Amino acid sequence: MTSPIVSGPIVVLTGAGISKESGLDTFRDADGIWSKVRLEDVATPEAFARDPARVHDFYNARRRSLLSSDVAPNPAHFALARLEEHWAHEVLVVTQNIDDLHERAGTSRLIHMHGEMLKARCGTCARVVAWKDDLGLDTPCPSCKQSGAMRPDVVWFGEMPLEMDRIYRAIAGCALFISIGTSGNVTPAAGFVREAREIAHAHTVELNLEPSAGHTMFDDAVLGPATIEVPAYVDRLLGAS
Ligand code: BJW
């Protein structure tokens, strides 16, 4: 497909599919994370209150995997950094991912709406700190020194995603909304395309391996692996600008 002639700010929403070819699992694919663990056991505040050790084990394993030498940004992450660098207007990447692959690829205008795996938060003093080690029940907070309340700084079901005002403001002013590698099953991110259409009258496109749950809301779709389709789409956008 060709790219529409678009000029103006771009908002890019990314999900687990963009990091799949970097070696990180998605959630809802056949071999995804939710095929191995129940989200009710590891991704809710209730799960953490009931069995914090289990939740720590889940995120410790994922943090170790993210920091292993096998995991690195792929051509899709680098293409979005290139788009930010060369597009004449603002590009904001809103990621649902808690990995740091967009940063490693060079994207700087970035919102982690579901938090970050390489940060920890103290439930006692609320301080958020950079974190690369395992977390445990007796990990003391480096700030208030209390033990037992450190948790991954991620957004679980029933919790409020981060920086929503900034995200909705950017969507309200965008000319192009691009959704990459997300199944469209989790709100509020799944509703962004509707905001982009109805509030901003933006052109909307999804780049995904298969049509997402909300595919009918998009003007265009490009189906295929992110490492192939995202660089090609960015090339077309930059070539047309
Ligand atoms: C490829 C590819 C390749 C593969 N190339 N593509 C009842 C009780 C409590 C809450 C609710 C409730 N009912 C509804 C809710 C709301 C709830 C929700 O949505 N639930 C649904 C499950 C029904 N949402 C929330 O609770 C959110 N908070 C909230 O709504 O607050 C209130 C609010 C009100 C008003 C305004 C704003 C807020 C919080 C959601 C938190 C989500 N947390 C998780 C886990 C934490 C982070 C972590 O551990 O990593 O975030 S869940 C998980 O899903 C993770 C992801 O970020 C998120 C989205 O998943 P994603 O990225 O779409 O991945 P997949 O696997 O689903 O899809 C991958 C796609 O890639 C697929 O389509 C593949 O085809 C594709 N793909 N390979 C291109 N190579």
CSV table of C-alpha atoms and ligand atoms in Angstrom, one decimal:
chain,number,residue,atom,x,y,z
A,1,MET,CA,0.0,0.0,0.0
A,2,THR,CA,1.1,3.6,-0.4
A,3,SER,CA,1.1,6.1,2.4
A,4,PRO,CA,-1.4,8.9,2.5
A,5,ILE,CA,-0.1,12.4,2.1
A,6,VAL,CA,0.1,13.4,5.7
A,7,SER,CA,1.6,16.5,7.2
A,8,GLY,CA,1.4,17.2,10.9
A,9,PRO,CA,2.0,15.6,14.3
A,10,ILE,CA,2.1,11.8,14.6
A,11,VAL,CA,1.1,9.6,17.5
A,12,VAL,CA,2.4,6.0,17.5
A,13,LEU,CA,0.9,3.4,19.8
A,14,THR,CA,3.1,0.3,20.3
A,15,GLY,CA,2.4,-3.0,21.9
A,16,ALA,CA,4.1,-6.3,22.6
A,17,GLY,CA,4.2,-7.3,18.9
A,18,ILE,CA,6.9,-4.7,18.1
A,19,SER,CA,9.2,-6.4,20.6
A,20,LYS,CA,8.4,-10.0,19.6
A,21,GLU,CA,11.2,-10.2,17.1
A,22,SER,CA,13.6,-8.9,19.7
A,23,GLY,CA,13.0,-12.0,21.7
A,24,LEU,CA,10.3,-10.8,24.1
A,25,ASP,CA,7.0,-12.7,24.4
A,26,THR,CA,3.6,-11.1,23.5
A,27,PHE,CA,0.6,-11.7,25.9
A,28,ARG,CA,-2.3,-13.1,23.9
A,29,ASP,CA,-0.6,-15.0,21.0
A,30,ALA,CA,-0.9,-18.8,21.1
A,31,ASP,CA,2.6,-19.0,22.7
A,32,GLY,CA,2.2,-15.7,24.7
A,33,ILE,CA,2.6,-15.0,28.4
A,34,TRP,CA,-1.1,-15.5,29.2
A,35,SER,CA,-0.9,-19.0,27.8
A,36,LYS,CA,1.6,-19.8,30.6
A,37,VAL,CA,0.4,-17.8,33.6
A,38,ARG,CA,-3.0,-16.4,34.5
A,39,LEU,CA,-3.1,-12.6,34.5
A,40,GLU,CA,-5.1,-12.8,37.7
A,41,ASP,CA,-2.1,-14.4,39.4
A,42,VAL,CA,0.5,-11.9,38.4
A,43,ALA,CA,-0.9,-8.7,36.9
A,44,THR,CA,-3.3,-7.3,39.5
A,45,PRO,CA,-2.9,-5.4,42.8
A,46,GLU,CA,-4.9,-8.2,44.4
A,47,ALA,CA,-2.4,-10.8,43.1
A,48,PHE,CA,0.5,-8.8,44.6
A,49,ALA,CA,-1.3,-8.5,48.0
A,50,ARG,CA,-2.1,-12.2,48.0
A,51,ASP,CA,1.2,-13.6,46.9
A,52,PRO,CA,3.9,-11.0,46.4
A,53,ALA,CA,6.7,-13.6,46.0
A,54,ARG,CA,4.9,-15.1,43.0
A,55,VAL,CA,4.5,-11.7,41.3
A,56,HIS,CA,8.2,-10.8,42.1
A,57,ASP,CA,9.3,-14.1,40.5
A,58,PHE,CA,7.3,-13.3,37.3
A,59,TYR,CA,8.8,-9.8,36.9
A,60,ASN,CA,12.3,-10.9,38.0
A,61,ALA,CA,12.4,-13.5,35.3
A,62,ARG,CA,11.2,-11.0,32.7
A,63,ARG,CA,13.6,-8.3,33.9
A,64,ARG,CA,16.5,-10.8,33.6
A,65,SER,CA,15.4,-11.7,30.1
A,66,LEU,CA,15.2,-8.0,29.1
A,67,LEU,CA,18.8,-7.5,30.3
A,68,SER,CA,20.2,-10.6,28.7
A,69,SER,CA,22.5,-10.1,25.7
A,70,ASP,CA,19.9,-12.0,23.5
A,71,VAL,CA,17.4,-9.1,23.6
A,72,ALA,CA,18.0,-5.9,21.6
A,73,PRO,CA,16.0,-3.4,19.6
A,74,ASN,CA,15.0,-4.5,16.2
A,75,PRO,CA,14.6,-2.6,12.9
A,76,ALA,CA,11.0,-1.5,13.8
A,77,HIS,CA,12.2,0.2,17.0
A,78,PHE,CA,15.0,1.9,15.0
A,79,ALA,CA,12.6,3.0,12.2
A,80,LEU,CA,10.5,4.8,14.8
A,81,ALA,CA,13.6,6.6,16.1
A,82,ARG,CA,14.4,7.6,12.5
A,83,LEU,CA,10.8,8.9,12.1
A,84,GLU,CA,11.2,11.1,15.2
A,85,GLU,CA,14.5,12.4,13.9
A,86,HIS,CA,13.4,13.3,10.4
A,87,TRP,CA,9.7,14.1,10.5
A,88,ALA,CA,9.1,17.8,10.2
A,89,HIS,CA,6.4,17.7,13.0
A,90,GLU,CA,6.2,16.1,16.4
A,91,VAL,CA,6.3,12.4,16.8
A,92,LEU,CA,5.2,10.9,20.1
A,93,VAL,CA,5.5,7.2,20.8
A,94,VAL,CA,3.1,5.9,23.4
A,95,THR,CA,4.1,2.4,24.3
A,96,GLN,CA,2.2,-0.2,26.4
A,97,ASN,CA,5.5,-2.1,26.6
A,98,ILE,CA,7.5,-2.1,29.8
A,99,ASP,CA,10.7,-3.0,28.1
A,100,ASP,CA,13.3,-0.2,27.2
A,101,LEU,CA,13.8,-1.1,23.5
A,102,HIS,CA,12.4,2.2,22.2
A,103,GLU,CA,14.9,4.1,24.3
A,104,ARG,CA,17.8,1.8,23.3
A,105,ALA,CA,16.9,2.5,19.6
A,106,GLY,CA,17.0,6.2,20.2
A,107,THR,CA,13.4,7.3,20.6
A,108,SER,CA,13.3,10.2,23.0
A,109,ARG,CA,9.6,11.5,22.9
A,110,LEU,CA,8.2,8.4,24.6
A,111,ILE,CA,5.5,7.6,27.1
A,112,HIS,CA,5.5,4.3,28.9
A,113,MET,CA,1.7,4.2,29.7
A,114,HIS,CA,2.0,0.8,31.5
A,115,GLY,CA,5.2,1.7,33.4
A,116,GLU,CA,8.7,0.3,33.1
A,117,MET,CA,10.3,-3.0,34.0
A,118,LEU,CA,13.6,-1.3,34.9
A,119,LYS,CA,12.0,0.9,37.6
A,120,ALA,CA,10.8,0.0,41.1
A,121,ARG,CA,8.3,1.8,43.3
A,122,CYS,CA,8.1,1.9,47.1
A,123,GLY,CA,4.6,1.3,48.4
A,124,THR,CA,5.5,3.1,51.6
A,125,CYS,CA,7.1,6.4,50.3
A,126,ALA,CA,5.9,6.1,46.7
A,127,ARG,CA,9.4,6.9,45.4
A,128,VAL,CA,10.2,5.5,41.9
A,129,VAL,CA,13.8,4.4,41.3
A,130,ALA,CA,15.8,2.9,38.5
A,131,TRP,CA,16.1,-0.9,39.1
A,132,LYS,CA,18.0,-3.7,37.4
A,133,ASP,CA,18.2,-6.4,40.1
A,134,ASP,CA,15.7,-8.9,41.4
A,135,LEU,CA,13.1,-7.5,43.7
A,136,GLY,CA,12.0,-9.5,46.8
A,137,LEU,CA,9.9,-9.4,49.9
A,138,ASP,CA,12.8,-8.1,52.0
A,139,THR,CA,14.2,-5.6,49.4
A,140,PRO,CA,14.6,-2.3,51.3
A,141,CYS,CA,13.6,0.9,49.7
A,142,PRO,CA,16.8,2.9,48.9
A,143,SER,CA,14.9,6.1,49.8
A,144,CYS,CA,12.9,5.4,53.0
A,145,LYS,CA,14.7,2.2,54.0
A,146,GLN,CA,11.5,0.3,54.7
A,147,SER,CA,11.4,-3.4,53.6
A,148,GLY,CA,8.5,-5.3,52.1
A,149,ALA,CA,6.8,-2.7,50.0
A,150,MET,CA,9.0,-2.5,46.8
A,151,ARG,CA,7.1,-3.4,43.6
A,152,PRO,CA,7.8,-3.2,39.9
A,153,ASP,CA,6.8,0.2,38.6
A,154,VAL,CA,4.2,-1.3,36.2
A,155,VAL,CA,0.5,-0.7,35.7
A,156,TRP,CA,-1.6,-3.7,36.6
A,157,PHE,CA,-5.3,-4.4,35.7
A,158,GLY,CA,-7.5,-2.0,37.6
A,159,GLU,CA,-4.7,0.6,38.0
A,160,MET,CA,-4.6,3.9,36.2
A,161,PRO,CA,-2.2,4.0,33.2
A,162,LEU,CA,0.4,6.8,33.3
A,163,GLU,CA,0.4,10.2,31.7
A,164,MET,CA,-3.1,9.9,30.3
A,165,ASP,CA,-3.6,13.7,30.0
A,166,ARG,CA,-0.5,14.1,27.9
A,167,ILE,CA,-1.5,11.2,25.7
A,168,TYR,CA,-5.0,12.4,25.1
A,169,ARG,CA,-3.7,15.9,24.3
A,170,ALA,CA,-1.3,14.5,21.8
A,171,ILE,CA,-4.0,12.4,20.2
A,172,ALA,CA,-6.3,15.3,20.0
A,173,GLY,CA,-3.7,17.2,17.9
A,174,CYS,CA,-2.4,14.5,15.7
A,175,ALA,CA,-2.7,14.2,11.9
A,176,LEU,CA,-1.7,10.5,11.8
A,177,PHE,CA,-2.3,7.8,14.4
A,178,ILE,CA,-0.3,4.6,13.9
A,179,SER,CA,-0.9,1.5,16.0
A,180,ILE,CA,1.8,-1.2,15.9
A,181,GLY,CA,1.8,-4.7,17.4
A,182,THR,CA,-1.1,-4.5,19.8
A,183,SER,CA,-4.1,-6.8,19.9
A,184,GLY,CA,-6.5,-4.0,20.9
A,185,ASN,CA,-7.8,-5.9,23.9
A,186,VAL,CA,-6.8,-3.7,26.7
A,187,THR,CA,-8.4,-0.3,27.6
A,188,PRO,CA,-7.8,2.6,27.6
A,189,ALA,CA,-5.2,2.1,24.8
A,190,ALA,CA,-7.7,0.2,22.6
A,191,GLY,CA,-9.8,3.3,22.6
A,192,PHE,CA,-7.1,5.7,21.3
A,193,VAL,CA,-7.9,5.0,17.6
A,194,ARG,CA,-11.5,6.2,18.2
A,195,GLU,CA,-10.2,9.4,19.8
A,196,ALA,CA,-7.8,10.0,16.9
A,197,ARG,CA,-10.6,9.6,14.4
A,198,GLU,CA,-13.4,11.4,16.1
A,199,ILE,CA,-11.6,14.2,17.9
A,200,ALA,CA,-8.6,14.8,15.7
A,201,HIS,CA,-10.0,13.6,12.4
A,202,ALA,CA,-6.6,11.9,11.9
A,203,HIS,CA,-5.7,9.3,9.4
A,204,THR,CA,-5.4,6.0,11.3
A,205,VAL,CA,-3.4,2.9,10.3
A,206,GLU,CA,-2.5,-0.3,12.1
A,207,LEU,CA,0.6,-2.3,11.4
A,208,ASN,CA,0.2,-5.8,12.9
A,209,LEU,CA,0.7,-9.4,12.2
A,210,GLU,CA,-3.1,-9.9,12.0
A,211,PRO,CA,-6.1,-7.7,12.2
A,212,SER,CA,-6.5,-6.4,15.8
A,213,ALA,CA,-9.8,-6.5,17.9
A,214,GLY,CA,-10.5,-3.0,16.8
A,215,HIS,CA,-9.4,-3.3,13.2
A,216,THR,CA,-12.6,-1.8,11.7
A,217,MET,CA,-11.8,1.5,13.4
A,218,PHE,CA,-8.7,2.0,11.2
A,219,ASP,CA,-8.6,3.6,7.8
A,220,ASP,CA,-5.7,1.4,6.7
A,221,ALA,CA,-4.0,-1.8,7.7
A,222,VAL,CA,-0.6,-3.3,6.9
A,223,LEU,CA,-0.3,-6.9,7.9
A,224,GLY,CA,3.0,-8.5,8.4
A,225,PRO,CA,6.0,-8.7,10.8
A,226,ALA,CA,7.0,-5.4,12.4
A,227,THR,CA,10.6,-5.7,11.5
A,228,ILE,CA,9.6,-5.7,7.8
A,229,GLU,CA,6.5,-3.5,7.7
A,230,VAL,CA,7.5,-0.7,10.1
A,231,PRO,CA,10.7,0.3,8.4
A,232,ALA,CA,9.0,0.1,5.0
A,233,TYR,CA,6.1,2.3,6.2
A,234,VAL,CA,8.5,4.9,7.8
A,235,ASP,CA,10.4,5.0,4.5
A,236,ARG,CA,7.2,5.7,2.6
A,237,LEU,CA,6.2,8.4,5.1
A,238,LEU,CA,9.6,10.1,5.0
A,239,GLY,CA,9.8,9.7,1.2
A,240,ALA,CA,6.5,11.4,0.8
A,241,SER,CA,7.2,14.3,3.2
B,1,BJW,C1,3.0,-8.8,15.9
B,1,BJW,C2,4.2,-9.6,15.9
B,1,BJW,C3,5.2,-9.1,15.0
B,1,BJW,C4,2.9,-10.5,17.3
B,1,BJW,N1,5.0,-8.0,14.3
B,1,BJW,N2,2.9,-7.7,15.2
B,1,BJW,C5,-12.6,-5.4,35.0
B,1,BJW,C6,-11.8,-5.2,36.2
B,1,BJW,C7,-10.7,-4.4,36.1
B,1,BJW,C8,-10.4,-3.7,35.0
B,1,BJW,C9,-11.2,-3.8,33.9
B,1,BJW,C10,-12.3,-4.6,33.9
B,1,BJW,N3,-12.9,-4.6,32.7
B,1,BJW,C11,-12.2,-3.8,31.9
B,1,BJW,C12,-11.1,-3.3,32.6
B,1,BJW,C13,-10.1,-2.4,32.1
B,1,BJW,C14,-8.8,-3.1,31.9
B,1,BJW,C15,-8.9,-4.0,30.6
B,1,BJW,O1,-8.7,-3.5,29.5
B,1,BJW,N4,-9.2,-5.2,30.7
B,1,BJW,C16,-9.4,-6.1,29.5
B,1,BJW,C17,-8.6,-7.3,29.7
B,1,BJW,C18,-10.9,-6.4,29.4
B,1,BJW,N5,-7.8,-2.1,31.8
B,1,BJW,C19,-7.2,-1.7,32.9
B,1,BJW,O2,-7.4,-2.1,34.0
B,1,BJW,C20,-6.2,-0.5,32.7
B,1,BJW,N6,-6.6,0.5,33.6
B,1,BJW,C21,-7.7,1.2,33.5
B,1,BJW,O3,-8.5,1.0,32.6
B,1,BJW,O4,-7.8,2.3,34.4
B,1,BJW,C22,-9.1,3.0,34.4
B,1,BJW,C23,-9.1,4.1,33.4
B,1,BJW,C24,-10.3,4.7,33.2
B,1,BJW,C25,-10.4,5.8,32.3
B,1,BJW,C26,-9.3,6.2,31.6
B,1,BJW,C27,-8.1,5.6,31.8
B,1,BJW,C28,-8.0,4.6,32.8
B,1,BJW,C29,-4.8,-1.0,33.0
B,1,BJW,C30,-4.3,-2.0,32.0
B,1,BJW,C31,-3.0,-2.5,32.5
B,1,BJW,C32,-2.4,-3.6,31.5
B,1,BJW,N7,-1.3,-4.2,32.1
B,1,BJW,C33,-0.6,-5.2,31.3
B,1,BJW,C34,0.4,-5.9,32.2
B,1,BJW,C35,1.4,-5.0,32.9
B,1,BJW,C36,2.6,-4.7,32.2
B,1,BJW,C37,3.4,-6.0,31.9
B,1,BJW,O5,3.5,-6.9,32.8
B,1,BJW,O6,4.0,-6.1,30.8
B,1,BJW,O7,0.0,-4.6,30.2
B,1,BJW,S1,-1.7,-6.5,30.6
B,1,BJW,C38,-0.8,-6.6,29.1
B,1,BJW,O8,-1.7,-6.3,28.0
B,1,BJW,C39,0.3,-5.6,29.2
B,1,BJW,C40,0.3,-5.0,27.8
B,1,BJW,O9,0.8,-3.7,27.7
B,1,BJW,C41,-1.2,-5.0,27.5
B,1,BJW,C42,-1.6,-4.9,26.0
B,1,BJW,O10,-1.1,-6.1,25.3
B,1,BJW,P1,-0.6,-5.9,23.8
B,1,BJW,O11,0.6,-5.1,23.8
B,1,BJW,O12,-1.7,-5.6,22.9
B,1,BJW,O13,-0.1,-7.4,23.5
B,1,BJW,P2,-1.0,-8.7,22.9
B,1,BJW,O14,-0.2,-9.9,23.2
B,1,BJW,O15,-2.4,-8.6,23.4
B,1,BJW,O16,-1.0,-8.4,21.3
B,1,BJW,C43,0.2,-8.5,20.6
B,1,BJW,C44,-0.1,-8.2,19.1
B,1,BJW,O17,1.1,-8.2,18.3
B,1,BJW,C45,-1.0,-9.3,18.5
B,1,BJW,O18,-2.1,-8.7,17.8
B,1,BJW,C46,-0.1,-10.0,17.5
B,1,BJW,O19,-0.8,-10.4,16.3
B,1,BJW,C47,0.9,-8.9,17.2
B,1,BJW,N8,2.2,-9.5,16.8
B,1,BJW,N9,4.0,-10.7,16.7
B,1,BJW,C48,3.8,-7.4,14.4
B,1,BJW,N10,6.3,-9.9,14.8
